[in-house]
Amino acid sequence: MISYECDDDTLSEYAGKLLERPTNFGTSDDRLYRTHAPVIGCADNADDLMAESNFHVALDLLRSAADTGRTDTEISDEHVINAGIRHWGWGSCSQVFVQVYADDVMLCRKCDSIADWAVSRKKHGRRRFLCASCKSDWEWDTERYGLPALTPIKYRPKFTAAWREACSILSALEGYPVLDDSDYSEREWERWQSNMNEALERAQREYEDDTEIQSAEIADSCYEELGELFGHEPDCGIDWQKVEDIYRKARDTYFTTLANEHLNAPIAGQLAFA
């Protein structure tokens, strides 16, 4: 898998974009788009093997990142949500949401959003935390009322391990469309084999008098030739007519060989010619 580590600025940039809730999105889980941002999704009934592969690989990586160094899955269950949603165009979908900020992150004292700045109060030795918008209001009030000038310090919120992994995944997908080539190839081969078996069963139904053993032996005899069809059709498809032609040819060869063996078999009691 191609992976990229992201700095805090990139993590914040992704968070700002992905935590923005769509106006047409509704859910009973108030964590979605508030504390958890969408990372990757997959339509449940689609034939997009690349999206399916990326989804499952990403889900495993995110859970693993959240649970690193732990003996249970408590953190990943909280930080990584595999949510079922519906889309008007795609139907039922699975969407992974990841908690962006750690539970102990500081919030703006005025609006409860994630803090961007910390202001030290020398008199009490404490800090007040402000978001970028409220910091501007605070600076304006400070200047207006002649309050002592304090220097704000940039505050870096603590990101979850799952979010760091999520941004790494998103960065990787921007450069290359597949997260794990091996997983994708295995899914392609499994899909193709499933389609091939269906096409082969259809071809075999044309010869109802053949025994199961004969059908299996004929299929084995043309397995290599059938395998050469892999990759000829998009989305692991199969040209059923080609499968029927290959199977018919193999069947003719099979029974011709069987007939020759029977005709040339020695007759009981007959002396074999030297």
GROMACS .gro file of C-alpha atoms in nm:
model
  274
    1MET     CA    1   0.000   0.000   0.000
    2ILE     CA    2   0.114   0.353  -0.082
    3SER     CA    3   0.093   0.569   0.230
    4TYR     CA    4   0.181   0.928   0.317
    5GLU     CA    5   0.227   1.081   0.658
    6CYS     CA    6   0.043   1.412   0.696
    7ASP     CA    7   0.152   1.707   0.904
    8ASP     CA    8  -0.085   1.883   1.142
    9ASP     CA    9  -0.172   2.153   0.888
   10THR     CA   10  -0.286   1.886   0.641
   11LEU     CA   11  -0.480   1.707   0.914
   12SER     CA   12  -0.658   2.033   0.998
   13GLU     CA   13  -0.725   2.104   0.631
   14TYR     CA   14  -0.891   1.765   0.580
   15ALA     CA   15  -1.092   1.812   0.900
   16GLY     CA   16  -1.218   2.151   0.789
   17LYS     CA   17  -1.339   2.011   0.458
   18LEU     CA   18  -1.489   1.683   0.573
   19LEU     CA   19  -1.662   1.795   0.891
   20GLU     CA   20  -1.882   2.029   0.688
   21ARG     CA   21  -2.222   1.862   0.699
   22PRO     CA   22  -2.422   1.841   0.373
   23THR     CA   23  -2.757   2.020   0.387
   24ASN     CA   24  -2.942   1.707   0.266
   25PHE     CA   25  -2.785   1.466   0.516
   26GLY     CA   26  -2.996   1.333   0.801
   27THR     CA   27  -2.906   1.085   1.074
   28SER     CA   28  -2.996   0.989   1.427
   29ASP     CA   29  -2.627   0.964   1.519
   30ASP     CA   30  -2.523   1.318   1.616
   31ARG     CA   31  -2.153   1.224   1.601
   32LEU     CA   32  -2.155   1.218   1.220
   33TYR     CA   33  -2.019   1.541   1.072
   34ARG     CA   34  -1.982   1.683   1.425
   35THR     CA   35  -1.698   1.484   1.581
   36HIS     CA   36  -1.659   1.216   1.312
   37ALA     CA   37  -1.575   1.297   0.950
   38PRO     CA   38  -1.650   1.076   0.646
   39VAL     CA   39  -1.341   0.910   0.500
   40ILE     CA   40  -1.443   0.642   0.250
   41GLY     CA   41  -1.763   0.479   0.130
   42CYS     CA   42  -1.894   0.202  -0.092
   43ALA     CA   43  -2.233   0.135  -0.249
   44ASP     CA   44  -2.363  -0.197  -0.115
   45ASN     CA   45  -2.508  -0.326  -0.445
   46ALA     CA   46  -2.251  -0.184  -0.686
   47ASP     CA   47  -2.010  -0.385  -0.901
   48ASP     CA   48  -1.721  -0.147  -0.837
   49LEU     CA   49  -1.448  -0.385  -0.717
   50MET     CA   50  -1.196  -0.104  -0.671
   51ALA     CA   51  -1.429   0.086  -0.436
   52GLU     CA   52  -1.511  -0.237  -0.252
   53SER     CA   53  -1.144  -0.326  -0.208
   54ASN     CA   54  -1.044   0.023  -0.096
   55PHE     CA   55  -1.332   0.037   0.151
   56HIS     CA   56  -1.246  -0.288   0.329
   57VAL     CA   57  -0.870  -0.227   0.326
   58ALA     CA   58  -0.921   0.124   0.466
   59LEU     CA   59  -1.158   0.000   0.736
   60ASP     CA   60  -0.902  -0.257   0.855
   61LEU     CA   61  -0.622   0.001   0.854
   62LEU     CA   62  -0.828   0.254   1.050
   63ARG     CA   63  -0.931   0.003   1.315
   64SER     CA   64  -0.576  -0.122   1.345
   65ALA     CA   65  -0.442   0.232   1.386
   66ALA     CA   66  -0.698   0.311   1.656
   67ASP     CA   67  -0.622  -0.008   1.851
   68THR     CA   68  -0.243  -0.009   1.821
   69GLY     CA   69  -0.092  -0.101   2.156
   70ARG     CA   70  -0.426  -0.214   2.301
   71THR     CA   71  -0.568  -0.557   2.377
   72ASP     CA   72  -0.932  -0.465   2.310
   73THR     CA   73  -1.129  -0.283   2.041
   74GLU     CA   74  -1.292  -0.024   2.264
   75ILE     CA   75  -1.116   0.270   2.102
   76SER     CA   76  -1.171   0.162   1.742
   77ASP     CA   77  -1.539   0.099   1.816
   78GLU     CA   78  -1.567   0.462   1.928
   79HIS     CA   79  -1.331   0.630   1.684
   80VAL     CA   80  -1.422   0.435   1.368
   81ILE     CA   81  -1.789   0.408   1.269
   82ASN     CA   82  -1.906   0.191   0.979
   83ALA     CA   83  -2.237   0.365   0.916
   84GLY     CA   84  -2.514   0.246   0.689
   85ILE     CA   85  -2.662   0.535   0.491
   86ARG     CA   86  -2.888   0.578   0.189
   87HIS     CA   87  -2.819   0.787  -0.119
   88TRP     CA   88  -3.082   0.883  -0.374
   89GLY     CA   89  -2.856   0.777  -0.661
   90TRP     CA   90  -2.659   0.485  -0.517
   91GLY     CA   91  -2.912   0.331  -0.281
   92SER     CA   92  -2.777   0.166   0.034
   93CYS     CA   93  -2.418   0.256   0.111
   94SER     CA   94  -2.158   0.186   0.376
   95GLN     CA   95  -1.967   0.493   0.491
   96VAL     CA   96  -1.674   0.502   0.732
   97PHE     CA   97  -1.665   0.797   0.970
   98VAL     CA   98  -1.357   0.866   1.183
   99GLN     CA   99  -1.330   1.072   1.501
  100VAL     CA  100  -1.107   1.366   1.421
  101TYR     CA  101  -0.999   1.508   1.756
  102ALA     CA  102  -0.904   1.329   2.076
  103ASP     CA  103  -1.147   1.340   2.367
  104ASP     CA  104  -0.924   1.576   2.569
  105VAL     CA  105  -0.896   1.843   2.298
  106MET     CA  106  -0.953   2.201   2.415
  107LEU     CA  107  -1.261   2.393   2.299
  108CYS     CA  108  -1.314   2.765   2.245
  109ARG     CA  109  -1.437   2.921   2.568
  110LYS     CA  110  -1.698   3.128   2.378
  111CYS     CA  111  -1.849   2.901   2.114
  112ASP     CA  112  -1.736   2.544   2.203
  113SER     CA  113  -1.575   2.485   1.864
  114ILE     CA  114  -1.225   2.342   1.840
  115ALA     CA  115  -0.974   2.593   1.974
  116ASP     CA  116  -0.706   2.736   1.744
  117TRP     CA  117  -0.533   2.973   1.987
  118ALA     CA  118  -0.431   2.984   2.353
  119VAL     CA  119  -0.397   3.308   2.546
  120SER     CA  120  -0.199   3.307   2.870
  121ARG     CA  121  -0.332   3.509   3.160
  122LYS     CA  122  -0.024   3.607   3.357
  123LYS     CA  123  -0.213   3.709   3.669
  124HIS     CA  124  -0.367   3.369   3.728
  125GLY     CA  125  -0.123   3.155   3.533
  126ARG     CA  126  -0.406   3.004   3.330
  127ARG     CA  127  -0.481   2.995   2.960
  128ARG     CA  128  -0.800   3.069   2.773
  129PHE     CA  129  -0.864   2.889   2.447
  130LEU     CA  130  -1.023   3.055   2.145
  131CYS     CA  131  -1.113   2.959   1.791
  132ALA     CA  132  -0.990   3.177   1.503
  133SER     CA  133  -1.318   3.372   1.481
  134CYS     CA  134  -1.348   3.439   1.854
  135LYS     CA  135  -0.978   3.533   1.869
  136SER     CA  136  -1.049   3.819   1.630
  137ASP     CA  137  -1.335   3.938   1.852
  138TRP     CA  138  -1.111   3.910   2.159
  139GLU     CA  139  -0.834   4.113   1.997
  140TRP     CA  140  -1.084   4.381   1.895
  141ASP     CA  141  -1.223   4.401   2.252
  142THR     CA  142  -0.872   4.413   2.394
  143GLU     CA  143  -0.778   4.707   2.176
  144ARG     CA  144  -1.112   4.885   2.227
  145TYR     CA  145  -1.111   4.866   2.604
  146GLY     CA  146  -0.739   4.918   2.648
  147LEU     CA  147  -0.682   4.584   2.814
  148PRO     CA  148  -0.326   4.453   2.861
  149ALA     CA  149  -0.195   4.313   2.533
  150LEU     CA  150  -0.132   3.939   2.552
  151THR     CA  151   0.030   3.737   2.277
  152PRO     CA  152  -0.185   3.449   2.152
  153ILE     CA  153  -0.005   3.120   2.098
  154LYS     CA  154  -0.109   2.888   1.816
  155TYR     CA  155  -0.286   2.589   1.967
  156ARG     CA  156  -0.250   2.250   1.802
  157PRO     CA  157  -0.544   2.023   1.878
  158LYS     CA  158  -0.466   1.658   1.942
  159PHE     CA  159  -0.576   1.432   1.658
  160THR     CA  160  -0.675   1.069   1.702
  161ALA     CA  161  -0.450   0.798   1.563
  162ALA     CA  162  -0.738   0.686   1.342
  163TRP     CA  163  -0.766   1.034   1.190
  164ARG     CA  164  -0.394   1.045   1.115
  165GLU     CA  165  -0.433   0.711   0.936
  166ALA     CA  166  -0.745   0.838   0.759
  167CYS     CA  167  -0.561   1.139   0.616
  168SER     CA  168  -0.274   0.913   0.512
  169ILE     CA  169  -0.525   0.698   0.322
  170LEU     CA  170  -0.688   0.999   0.158
  171SER     CA  171  -0.347   1.133   0.051
  172ALA     CA  172  -0.253   0.793  -0.090
  173LEU     CA  173  -0.572   0.775  -0.296
  174GLU     CA  174  -0.504   1.116  -0.445
  175GLY     CA  175  -0.185   0.974  -0.596
  176TYR     CA  176  -0.297   0.619  -0.682
  177PRO     CA  177  -0.652   0.478  -0.704
  178VAL     CA  178  -0.591   0.143  -0.527
  179LEU     CA  179  -0.491   0.106  -0.162
  180ASP     CA  180  -0.382  -0.258  -0.182
  181ASP     CA  181  -0.309  -0.413  -0.523
  182SER     CA  182  -0.304  -0.767  -0.379
  183ASP     CA  183  -0.648  -0.733  -0.222
  184TYR     CA  184  -0.788  -0.581  -0.540
  185SER     CA  185  -0.638  -0.858  -0.757
  186GLU     CA  186  -0.779  -1.129  -0.531
  187ARG     CA  187  -1.126  -0.977  -0.551
  188GLU     CA  188  -1.097  -0.951  -0.931
  189TRP     CA  189  -0.998  -1.318  -0.956
  190GLU     CA  190  -1.277  -1.431  -0.722
  191ARG     CA  191  -1.536  -1.230  -0.918
  192TRP     CA  192  -1.408  -1.366  -1.248
  193GLN     CA  193  -1.411  -1.725  -1.122
  194SER     CA  194  -1.767  -1.682  -1.001
  195ASN     CA  195  -1.875  -1.552  -1.343
  196MET     CA  196  -1.679  -1.828  -1.515
  197ASN     CA  197  -1.843  -2.102  -1.307
  198GLU     CA  198  -2.185  -1.960  -1.394
  199ALA     CA  199  -2.103  -1.957  -1.765
  200LEU     CA  200  -1.956  -2.308  -1.748
  201GLU     CA  201  -2.264  -2.447  -1.573
  202ARG     CA  202  -2.479  -2.301  -1.848
  203ALA     CA  203  -2.263  -2.465  -2.113
  204GLN     CA  204  -2.286  -2.801  -1.932
  205ARG     CA  205  -2.666  -2.785  -1.916
  206GLU     CA  206  -2.672  -2.835  -2.295
  207TYR     CA  207  -2.551  -3.193  -2.242
  208GLU     CA  208  -2.789  -3.344  -1.987
  209ASP     CA  209  -2.687  -3.702  -2.069
  210ASP     CA  210  -2.329  -3.649  -1.951
  211THR     CA  211  -2.255  -3.779  -1.604
  212GLU     CA  212  -2.122  -3.550  -1.332
  213ILE     CA  213  -1.783  -3.720  -1.355
  214GLN     CA  214  -1.768  -3.669  -1.732
  215SER     CA  215  -1.870  -3.302  -1.701
  216ALA     CA  216  -1.604  -3.244  -1.437
  217GLU     CA  217  -1.332  -3.415  -1.643
  218ILE     CA  218  -1.425  -3.212  -1.953
  219ALA     CA  219  -1.415  -2.889  -1.753
  220ASP     CA  220  -1.073  -2.983  -1.613
  221SER     CA  221  -0.940  -3.054  -1.962
  222CYS     CA  222  -1.022  -2.701  -2.084
  223TYR     CA  223  -0.943  -2.516  -1.760
  224GLU     CA  224  -0.623  -2.364  -1.896
  225GLU     CA  225  -0.790  -2.240  -2.214
  226LEU     CA  226  -1.079  -2.093  -2.014
  227GLY     CA  227  -0.827  -1.918  -1.791
  228GLU     CA  228  -0.694  -1.728  -2.093
  229LEU     CA  229  -1.027  -1.542  -2.108
  230PHE     CA  230  -0.943  -1.357  -1.785
  231GLY     CA  231  -0.918  -0.985  -1.841
  232HIS     CA  232  -1.076  -0.984  -2.188
  233GLU     CA  233  -1.405  -0.834  -2.069
  234PRO     CA  234  -1.454  -0.527  -1.844
  235ASP     CA  235  -1.550  -0.568  -1.476
  236CYS     CA  236  -1.441  -0.934  -1.474
  237GLY     CA  237  -1.710  -1.021  -1.726
  238ILE     CA  238  -1.726  -1.340  -1.932
  239ASP     CA  239  -1.814  -1.394  -2.297
  240TRP     CA  240  -2.055  -1.685  -2.250
  241GLN     CA  241  -2.044  -1.780  -2.617
  242LYS     CA  242  -1.666  -1.828  -2.602
  243VAL     CA  243  -1.706  -2.046  -2.293
  244GLU     CA  244  -1.965  -2.260  -2.474
  245ASP     CA  245  -1.740  -2.294  -2.779
  246ILE     CA  246  -1.436  -2.394  -2.568
  247TYR     CA  247  -1.640  -2.643  -2.365
  248ARG     CA  248  -1.799  -2.795  -2.678
  249LYS     CA  249  -1.458  -2.841  -2.839
  250ALA     CA  250  -1.317  -3.000  -2.522
  251ARG     CA  251  -1.621  -3.228  -2.498
  252ASP     CA  252  -1.580  -3.348  -2.858
  253THR     CA  253  -1.214  -3.422  -2.791
  254TYR     CA  254  -1.301  -3.599  -2.463
  255PHE     CA  255  -1.556  -3.837  -2.616
  256THR     CA  256  -1.349  -3.895  -2.931
  257THR     CA  257  -1.060  -4.005  -2.710
  258LEU     CA  258  -1.296  -4.218  -2.500
  259ALA     CA  259  -1.437  -4.385  -2.813
  260ASN     CA  260  -1.093  -4.458  -2.956
  261GLU     CA  261  -0.983  -4.611  -2.628
  262HIS     CA  262  -1.290  -4.832  -2.629
  263LEU     CA  263  -1.251  -4.940  -2.996
  264ASN     CA  264  -0.882  -5.010  -2.959
  265ALA     CA  265  -0.915  -5.196  -2.631
  266PRO     CA  266  -0.804  -5.563  -2.653
  267ILE     CA  267  -1.080  -5.822  -2.676
  268ALA     CA  268  -1.083  -6.083  -2.402
  269GLY     CA  269  -0.913  -6.400  -2.525
  270GLN     CA  270  -0.756  -6.232  -2.827
  271LEU     CA  271  -0.379  -6.242  -2.863
  272ALA     CA  272  -0.220  -5.903  -2.885
  273PHE     CA  273  -0.018  -5.830  -3.200
  274ALA     CA  274   0.350  -5.771  -3.140
   0.00000   0.00000   0.00000
